[in-house]
Coordinates of C-alpha atoms in Angstrom, one line a residue:
Chain A
M1 CA 10.7 -26.1 39.9
K2 CA 13.0 -25.1 37.0
L3 CA 10.7 -25.3 34.0
V4 CA 7.0 -25.0 33.2
S5 CA 5.7 -26.5 29.9
F6 CA 2.4 -25.1 28.6
D7 CA -0.1 -26.8 26.2
V8 CA -1.5 -24.2 23.7
W9 CA -5.1 -24.9 22.7
N10 CA -7.6 -24.2 25.5
T11 CA -4.7 -23.5 27.7
L12 CA -3.3 -20.3 26.2
L13 CA -5.5 -19.9 23.1
D14 CA -9.2 -20.7 22.7
I15 CA -9.7 -23.5 20.2
S16 CA -13.3 -22.8 19.5
V17 CA -12.5 -19.3 18.2
M18 CA -10.0 -20.8 15.8
L19 CA -12.2 -23.6 14.7
D20 CA -15.1 -21.2 14.0
E21 CA -12.8 -19.1 11.8
L22 CA -11.6 -22.2 10.1
A23 CA -15.2 -23.4 9.4
V24 CA -16.1 -20.0 7.9
S25 CA -13.0 -20.1 5.7
I26 CA -13.6 -23.7 4.5
A27 CA -17.3 -22.9 3.8
K28 CA -16.2 -19.9 1.7
I29 CA -13.4 -21.5 -0.3
G30 CA -15.1 -24.8 -0.8
G31 CA -18.6 -23.4 -1.4
I32 CA -19.9 -25.8 1.3
C33 CA -22.7 -25.2 3.9
I34 CA -21.1 -24.1 7.1
I35 CA -23.2 -26.6 9.2
D36 CA -21.7 -29.4 7.3
V37 CA -18.2 -28.0 7.7
V38 CA -18.7 -27.7 11.5
D39 CA -19.9 -31.3 11.7
A40 CA -17.0 -32.5 9.6
I41 CA -14.5 -30.6 11.8
M42 CA -16.0 -32.2 15.0
T43 CA -15.9 -35.7 13.5
A44 CA -12.3 -35.4 12.3
R45 CA -11.3 -33.8 15.6
N46 CA -12.8 -36.6 17.7
E47 CA -11.2 -39.2 15.6
V48 CA -7.7 -37.6 15.7
K49 CA -8.0 -37.2 19.5
R50 CA -9.1 -40.9 19.9
R51 CA -6.1 -42.1 17.8
R52 CA -3.6 -40.1 19.8
R53 CA -5.0 -41.2 23.2
N54 CA -4.4 -44.7 22.0
L55 CA -1.0 -43.8 20.5
E56 CA -2.3 -45.0 17.1
G57 CA -1.4 -41.8 15.2
D58 CA 1.7 -41.8 13.0
P59 CA 4.0 -39.2 14.7
D60 CA 5.7 -38.6 11.3
R61 CA 2.4 -37.5 9.7
A62 CA 0.6 -35.8 12.7
L63 CA -0.5 -32.8 10.6
E64 CA -1.1 -34.5 7.2
E65 CA -3.2 -37.2 8.8
S66 CA -5.6 -34.7 10.3
I67 CA -5.8 -32.5 7.1
E68 CA -6.5 -35.6 4.9
L69 CA -9.1 -36.9 7.3
L70 CA -11.0 -33.6 7.3
A71 CA -10.6 -33.2 3.5
D72 CA -11.9 -36.7 3.0
I73 CA -15.0 -36.2 5.1
L74 CA -15.7 -32.9 3.2
D75 CA -14.8 -34.4 -0.2
V76 CA -12.5 -31.6 -1.0
R77 CA -8.8 -31.4 -1.9
P78 CA -6.4 -31.1 1.1
E79 CA -5.4 -27.8 -0.5
V80 CA -8.8 -26.3 0.4
V81 CA -8.1 -27.1 4.1
R82 CA -4.6 -25.7 3.9
R83 CA -5.7 -22.4 2.3
A84 CA -8.5 -22.1 4.8
T85 CA -6.1 -22.4 7.7
A86 CA -4.0 -19.6 6.3
M87 CA -7.2 -17.5 5.9
A88 CA -8.3 -18.3 9.5
V89 CA -4.9 -17.3 11.0
L90 CA -5.1 -14.0 9.2
N91 CA -8.7 -13.3 10.4
V92 CA -8.8 -14.4 14.0
E93 CA -8.9 -11.7 16.6
E94 CA -7.6 -10.9 20.0
G95 CA -10.5 -12.8 21.7
I96 CA -8.6 -16.0 20.9
V97 CA -6.4 -15.4 23.9
I98 CA -7.6 -17.3 27.0
P99 CA -8.1 -14.9 30.0
G100 CA -5.2 -15.3 32.4
A101 CA -2.8 -16.8 29.8
E102 CA -0.5 -13.8 29.7
E103 CA -0.5 -13.5 33.6
A104 CA 0.4 -17.2 33.8
L105 CA 3.3 -17.0 31.4
R106 CA 4.6 -13.7 32.9
G107 CA 4.2 -15.1 36.4
V108 CA 6.2 -18.2 35.7
K109 CA 9.0 -16.1 33.9
E110 CA 9.1 -13.8 36.9
M111 CA 9.8 -16.8 39.2
G112 CA 12.9 -17.4 37.1
M113 CA 11.7 -20.6 35.4
K114 CA 12.2 -21.6 31.8
V115 CA 9.0 -21.6 29.8
S116 CA 8.2 -24.2 27.1
V117 CA 5.2 -24.4 24.8
T118 CA 4.5 -28.1 24.0
G119 CA 1.7 -28.5 21.6
N120 CA 0.0 -31.1 19.5
V121 CA -1.2 -30.0 16.1
M122 CA -4.4 -30.6 14.1
F123 CA -5.5 -29.1 10.8
W124 CA -2.9 -26.3 10.8
P125 CA 0.9 -26.5 11.4
G126 CA 2.7 -25.5 14.7
S127 CA 4.2 -22.6 12.8
Y128 CA 0.7 -21.0 12.6
T129 CA 0.2 -21.5 16.3
R130 CA 3.6 -19.9 16.9
L131 CA 2.6 -17.0 14.7
L132 CA -0.6 -16.5 16.7
L133 CA 1.3 -16.6 20.0
E134 CA 3.7 -13.9 18.6
R135 CA 0.8 -11.8 17.1
F136 CA -1.0 -11.7 20.4
G137 CA 2.1 -10.9 22.5
L138 CA 2.6 -14.3 24.3
L139 CA 5.7 -15.6 22.6
R140 CA 7.9 -13.0 24.3
Y141 CA 7.6 -15.1 27.5
V142 CA 8.4 -18.4 25.9
D143 CA 12.0 -19.8 25.7
V144 CA 11.3 -22.7 23.4
T145 CA 8.4 -24.3 21.5
F146 CA 7.8 -27.9 20.5
F147 CA 5.0 -28.7 18.0
S148 CA 4.2 -32.2 17.0
D149 CA 4.6 -31.7 13.2
E150 CA 8.0 -30.1 13.7
V151 CA 9.4 -32.6 16.2
R152 CA 7.5 -35.7 14.9
A153 CA 6.1 -36.8 18.3
Y154 CA 2.9 -35.9 20.1
K155 CA 1.4 -35.9 23.6
P156 CA 0.9 -38.2 25.4
M157 CA 4.1 -39.7 24.0
R158 CA 6.8 -39.6 26.6
E159 CA 9.4 -38.2 24.0
M160 CA 7.3 -35.1 23.6
F161 CA 7.5 -34.2 27.3
E162 CA 11.2 -34.9 27.4
M163 CA 12.1 -32.4 24.7
P164 CA 11.9 -29.3 26.8
L165 CA 13.7 -31.1 29.6
R166 CA 16.6 -32.1 27.3
E167 CA 16.8 -28.5 25.8
F168 CA 17.6 -27.0 29.2
G169 CA 19.1 -30.0 31.0
V170 CA 16.2 -30.2 33.5
K171 CA 15.1 -33.4 35.3
A172 CA 11.4 -34.5 35.0
G173 CA 11.0 -33.9 38.8
E174 CA 12.0 -30.3 38.4
A175 CA 9.4 -29.5 35.7
M176 CA 5.6 -29.1 35.5
H177 CA 3.3 -29.4 32.5
V178 CA 0.0 -27.4 32.3
G179 CA -2.8 -28.3 30.0
D180 CA -6.5 -29.0 29.7
T181 CA -6.7 -32.4 28.0
Y182 CA -6.6 -35.1 30.7
A183 CA -5.1 -38.0 28.7
E184 CA -2.8 -35.9 26.5
D185 CA -1.6 -33.4 29.1
F186 CA -2.1 -34.6 32.6
E187 CA -1.6 -38.3 32.3
G188 CA 1.1 -37.9 29.7
A189 CA 3.1 -35.6 31.9
I190 CA 2.7 -37.7 35.0
N191 CA 3.8 -40.8 33.1
A192 CA 6.9 -38.9 32.0
G193 CA 7.7 -38.3 35.6
M194 CA 6.8 -34.6 35.6
W195 CA 4.6 -32.6 37.8
A196 CA 1.3 -31.8 36.1
A197 CA -1.5 -29.2 36.4
W198 CA -4.8 -30.1 34.8
I199 CA -7.0 -27.2 33.8
N200 CA -10.6 -28.2 34.7
P201 CA -13.0 -25.2 34.4
D202 CA -15.5 -27.2 36.5
A203 CA -13.2 -27.2 39.5
K204 CA -13.9 -24.5 42.0
E205 CA -10.5 -24.5 43.7
I206 CA -7.0 -25.9 43.4
R207 CA -7.1 -29.6 44.3
K208 CA -4.3 -32.1 44.7
R209 CA -4.5 -35.1 42.4
G210 CA -2.1 -37.8 43.3
E211 CA 1.6 -37.3 44.3
R212 CA 2.6 -34.7 41.7
G213 CA -0.7 -33.7 40.2
F214 CA -3.0 -30.7 40.6
E215 CA -6.4 -29.7 39.3
I216 CA -6.7 -25.9 38.6
P217 CA -9.8 -24.0 37.6
S218 CA -7.9 -21.7 35.2
V219 CA -4.4 -21.3 33.7
D220 CA -3.3 -18.3 35.8
R221 CA -3.7 -20.4 39.0
V222 CA -0.6 -22.4 38.0
V223 CA 1.4 -19.6 39.6
D224 CA -0.3 -20.3 43.0
V225 CA 0.4 -24.0 42.6
L226 CA 4.1 -23.3 41.9
K227 CA 4.3 -21.0 44.9
S228 CA 2.7 -23.6 47.1
I229 CA 5.3 -26.2 46.1
G230 CA 8.1 -23.7 46.7
Chain B
M1 CA -0.4 -26.5 -22.2
K2 CA -2.6 -27.7 -19.3
L3 CA -0.7 -26.7 -16.3
V4 CA 1.7 -23.9 -15.2
S5 CA 3.9 -24.3 -12.1
F6 CA 5.3 -21.2 -10.5
D7 CA 8.3 -20.8 -8.2
V8 CA 7.6 -18.3 -5.4
W9 CA 10.6 -16.4 -4.3
N10 CA 11.8 -13.8 -6.8
T11 CA 9.0 -15.1 -9.1
L12 CA 5.9 -14.1 -7.2
L13 CA 7.3 -12.6 -4.0
D14 CA 10.5 -10.5 -3.5
I15 CA 12.9 -12.5 -1.3
S16 CA 15.0 -9.4 -0.4
V17 CA 11.9 -7.7 1.2
M18 CA 11.4 -10.9 3.3
L19 CA 15.1 -11.3 4.2
D20 CA 15.4 -7.7 5.3
E21 CA 12.4 -8.1 7.6
L22 CA 13.9 -11.4 8.9
A23 CA 17.2 -9.7 9.6
V24 CA 15.5 -6.9 11.5
S25 CA 13.5 -9.4 13.6
I26 CA 16.5 -11.6 14.4
A27 CA 18.6 -8.5 15.4
K28 CA 15.8 -7.4 17.7
I29 CA 15.1 -10.8 19.4
G30 CA 18.7 -11.9 19.6
G31 CA 20.2 -8.5 20.5
I32 CA 22.6 -8.9 17.6
C33 CA 24.0 -6.2 15.3
I34 CA 22.0 -6.2 12.1
I35 CA 25.1 -6.1 9.8
D36 CA 26.2 -9.4 11.4
V37 CA 22.7 -10.9 10.9
V38 CA 22.6 -9.9 7.2
D39 CA 26.0 -11.4 6.7
A40 CA 25.0 -14.7 8.4
I41 CA 21.8 -14.9 6.3
M42 CA 23.8 -14.5 3.1
T43 CA 26.3 -17.1 4.1
A44 CA 23.7 -19.6 5.2
R45 CA 21.6 -18.9 2.0
N46 CA 24.6 -19.5 -0.3
E47 CA 25.4 -22.8 1.5
V48 CA 21.9 -24.1 1.3
K49 CA 21.6 -23.2 -2.4
R50 CA 24.9 -24.9 -3.1
R51 CA 23.8 -28.1 -1.3
R52 CA 20.6 -28.2 -3.3
R53 CA 22.2 -27.5 -6.6
N54 CA 24.3 -30.6 -5.9
L55 CA 21.4 -32.6 -4.5
E56 CA 23.3 -32.9 -1.2
G57 CA 20.5 -31.5 1.1
D58 CA 18.4 -34.0 3.1
P59 CA 14.9 -33.7 1.6
D60 CA 13.4 -34.8 4.9
R61 CA 15.0 -31.9 6.8
A62 CA 15.0 -29.2 4.1
L63 CA 13.7 -26.6 6.6
E64 CA 15.4 -27.7 9.8
E65 CA 18.8 -27.8 8.0
S66 CA 18.6 -24.2 6.9
I67 CA 17.3 -22.9 10.3
E68 CA 20.1 -24.8 12.2
L69 CA 22.7 -23.6 9.8
L70 CA 21.7 -19.9 10.3
A71 CA 21.3 -20.4 14.1
D72 CA 24.8 -21.9 14.3
I73 CA 26.4 -19.1 12.4
L74 CA 24.7 -16.6 14.7
D75 CA 25.3 -18.7 17.8
V76 CA 21.7 -18.5 18.9
R77 CA 19.1 -21.1 19.6
P78 CA 17.1 -22.2 16.5
E79 CA 14.0 -20.9 18.4
V80 CA 15.3 -17.3 17.9
V81 CA 15.2 -17.9 14.1
R82 CA 11.7 -19.5 14.3
R83 CA 10.2 -16.7 16.3
A84 CA 11.9 -14.1 14.0
T85 CA 10.3 -15.7 10.9
A86 CA 6.9 -15.4 12.6
M87 CA 7.5 -11.7 13.4
A88 CA 8.8 -11.1 9.8
V89 CA 5.7 -12.7 8.3
L90 CA 3.5 -10.4 10.5
N91 CA 5.4 -7.3 9.5
V92 CA 6.1 -7.5 5.8
E93 CA 4.1 -5.3 3.6
E94 CA 2.5 -5.3 0.2
G95 CA 5.7 -4.3 -1.5
I96 CA 6.8 -7.9 -1.3
V97 CA 4.6 -8.8 -4.3
I98 CA 6.7 -8.8 -7.5
P99 CA 5.2 -6.5 -10.2
G100 CA 3.3 -8.6 -12.8
A101 CA 2.9 -11.6 -10.5
E102 CA -0.9 -11.2 -10.2
E103 CA -1.3 -10.5 -13.9
A104 CA 0.7 -13.7 -14.7
L105 CA -1.4 -15.9 -12.4
R106 CA -4.7 -14.4 -13.6
G107 CA -3.6 -14.7 -17.2
V108 CA -2.7 -18.4 -16.9
K109 CA -6.0 -19.1 -15.1
E110 CA -8.0 -17.2 -17.8
M111 CA -6.4 -19.5 -20.4
G112 CA -8.0 -22.4 -18.5
M113 CA -4.9 -23.9 -17.2
K114 CA -4.2 -25.4 -13.8
V115 CA -1.9 -23.3 -11.6
S116 CA 0.6 -24.9 -9.2
V117 CA 3.0 -23.2 -6.8
T118 CA 6.1 -25.3 -6.4
G119 CA 8.5 -23.8 -4.0
N120 CA 11.7 -24.7 -2.0
V121 CA 11.8 -23.5 1.5
M122 CA 14.6 -21.8 3.5
F123 CA 14.5 -20.4 7.1
W124 CA 10.6 -20.3 7.3
P125 CA 8.1 -23.1 6.4
G126 CA 6.0 -23.3 3.3
S127 CA 3.0 -22.6 5.4
Y128 CA 4.2 -19.0 6.0
T129 CA 4.8 -18.5 2.3
R130 CA 1.2 -19.8 1.7
L131 CA 0.0 -17.4 4.3
L132 CA 1.7 -14.5 2.5
L133 CA 0.3 -15.5 -0.9
E134 CA -3.2 -15.6 0.7
R135 CA -2.6 -12.3 2.5
F136 CA -1.6 -10.5 -0.7
G137 CA -4.4 -11.9 -2.8
L138 CA -2.4 -14.3 -5.0
L139 CA -3.6 -17.7 -3.6
R140 CA -7.1 -17.4 -5.1
Y141 CA -5.5 -18.1 -8.6
V142 CA -3.7 -21.2 -7.3
D143 CA -5.1 -24.7 -7.5
V144 CA -2.4 -26.5 -5.5
T145 CA 0.8 -25.7 -3.6
F146 CA 3.9 -27.9 -3.0
F147 CA 6.5 -26.7 -0.5
S148 CA 9.6 -28.8 0.1
D149 CA 9.2 -29.1 3.9
E150 CA 5.6 -30.4 3.4
V151 CA 6.4 -32.8 0.5
R152 CA 9.9 -33.7 1.6
A153 CA 11.5 -33.1 -1.8
Y154 CA 13.1 -30.0 -3.3
K155 CA 13.9 -28.5 -6.7
P156 CA 15.8 -29.5 -8.8
M157 CA 14.8 -33.0 -7.7
R158 CA 12.6 -34.6 -10.4
E159 CA 10.0 -35.8 -7.8
M160 CA 9.3 -32.2 -6.9
F161 CA 8.3 -31.3 -10.5
E162 CA 6.2 -34.4 -10.9
M163 CA 3.9 -33.6 -7.9
P164 CA 1.6 -31.1 -9.7
L165 CA 1.6 -33.3 -12.8
R166 CA 0.4 -36.3 -10.7
E167 CA -2.2 -34.2 -8.9
F168 CA -4.0 -33.3 -12.1
G169 CA -3.0 -36.3 -14.3
V170 CA -1.0 -34.0 -16.7
K171 CA 2.0 -35.2 -18.8
A172 CA 5.3 -33.4 -18.4
G173 CA 5.1 -32.2 -22.0
E174 CA 1.8 -30.5 -21.3
A175 CA 3.2 -28.4 -18.4
M176 CA 5.5 -25.4 -17.9
H177 CA 7.5 -24.3 -14.9
V178 CA 8.4 -20.7 -14.3
G179 CA 11.1 -19.5 -12.0
D180 CA 14.2 -17.3 -11.5
T181 CA 16.8 -19.8 -10.3
Y182 CA 18.6 -21.4 -13.3
A183 CA 19.7 -24.7 -11.7
E184 CA 16.6 -25.2 -9.4
D185 CA 13.9 -24.0 -11.7
F186 CA 15.0 -24.0 -15.3
E187 CA 17.3 -27.0 -15.5
G188 CA 15.2 -28.9 -13.0
A189 CA 12.0 -28.5 -15.0
I190 CA 13.8 -29.3 -18.4
N191 CA 15.3 -32.5 -16.9
A192 CA 11.8 -33.5 -15.7
G193 CA 10.6 -33.3 -19.3
M194 CA 8.6 -30.1 -18.8
W195 CA 8.6 -26.8 -20.6
A196 CA 10.4 -24.1 -18.7
A197 CA 10.5 -20.3 -18.6
W198 CA 13.5 -18.8 -16.8
I199 CA 13.0 -15.3 -15.5
N200 CA 16.2 -13.3 -16.2
P201 CA 15.7 -9.6 -15.5
D202 CA 18.8 -8.9 -17.7
A203 CA 17.1 -10.3 -20.7
K204 CA 15.5 -7.5 -22.9
E205 CA 13.0 -9.7 -24.7
I206 CA 11.6 -13.2 -24.8
R207 CA 14.2 -15.6 -26.2
K208 CA 14.1 -19.4 -26.9
R209 CA 16.5 -21.5 -25.0
G210 CA 16.7 -25.0 -26.4
E211 CA 13.8 -27.2 -27.4
R212 CA 11.3 -26.4 -24.6
G213 CA 13.0 -23.5 -22.8
F214 CA 12.4 -19.8 -22.8
E215 CA 14.1 -16.8 -21.2
I216 CA 11.7 -14.0 -20.1
P217 CA 12.5 -10.6 -18.6
S218 CA 9.6 -10.7 -16.1
V219 CA 7.1 -13.1 -14.8
D220 CA 4.0 -11.6 -16.6
R221 CA 5.6 -12.4 -19.9
V222 CA 4.9 -16.1 -19.4
V223 CA 1.5 -15.4 -20.8
D224 CA 3.0 -14.3 -24.1
V225 CA 5.1 -17.4 -24.2
L226 CA 2.1 -19.6 -23.6
K227 CA 0.1 -17.9 -26.3
S228 CA 3.0 -18.3 -28.7
I229 CA 3.1 -22.0 -28.1
G230 CA -0.7 -22.2 -28.5

């Protein structure tokens, strides 16, 4: 294996910590009851995820689409959502880092492989996610990052998985993608010809899943998978 | 006057503070001598400014173009520049706020006008600039923000100036743009039919400049200009 590509949300960083912070910020700026904001975020999130699973989202407006959807449901200007994401990024704390994330990244680097972060965006731009990875000391292990608003493609689109491969001239069969969302991460990577590790917290142990697939209970176990392949 | 649009860099925030921080970060991440980094930033900056003045830049790649230009000159991956901008945003301090910026924004708000931030981007995305405006307490006075990487237009393009007008249904003759760059801000706004205030630190007093133009020695003086028009 020459390259490992990591999803971000619920793989390296905890999405619920960020969404809680976002809800608080929107409630504050928009003067809206927080229960309604949390509801709206969940509704918008499910809709965006559904569109992407079906490859219905416009890759050119991956971020704008999600912001507008949320703003529409809340009946506020998109600017309220934009400002709230800035506030949330400033206020989130260290607890956002998934246990084992740093060990996973460091472990892969120490095995001499290239590390990519390959992430979809929703509500806030990839640049904010990059900032959080830097702030909490994870970006130092990362060679390259691809976020859907910057590269205008999203997982499970094949092009998205091919970007880190092209960057380092690596073949799909020499690379593994790790992530928690079955359709976006696992199926997407397998369909692109890569190896894939699906993080499933309900799994008790590492399990094989098809020819090039694995199920792992937590992100740090990717190192064991990589060692077992050799 | 119903709306005032503000440029960001050298109008509300000091670009030299941010570029110094960026140079330090690139030197650190890329292992490059800081003198060479400062040189490269200046070269890339002049080239981007020249292209925009002549409307030669691709509005669809306003940010990417500037990052790639700087990375090319430095012979590093664009990812080095991207990570360095995140680091710089995390490290800049309060001194980045231009004296009088908060007074100007608050003054305009208190006169009951809408406030827009209308900014070109270079090296880092508009989202980082929005984060800095929030972090240093300026975004609370702002009703809407337009950054060229998000709206895919740049000053002095007419479309860029028309965005805040359209947002609030305001006519060009009822709005003023304030900024420090003569071609991008002053000429651009005048050509779009707006009033314009050009910040020229060499000016000693407020001076008229053509039918709808003013020269002001510092950003806070825009309030005096607005009062004089009535």
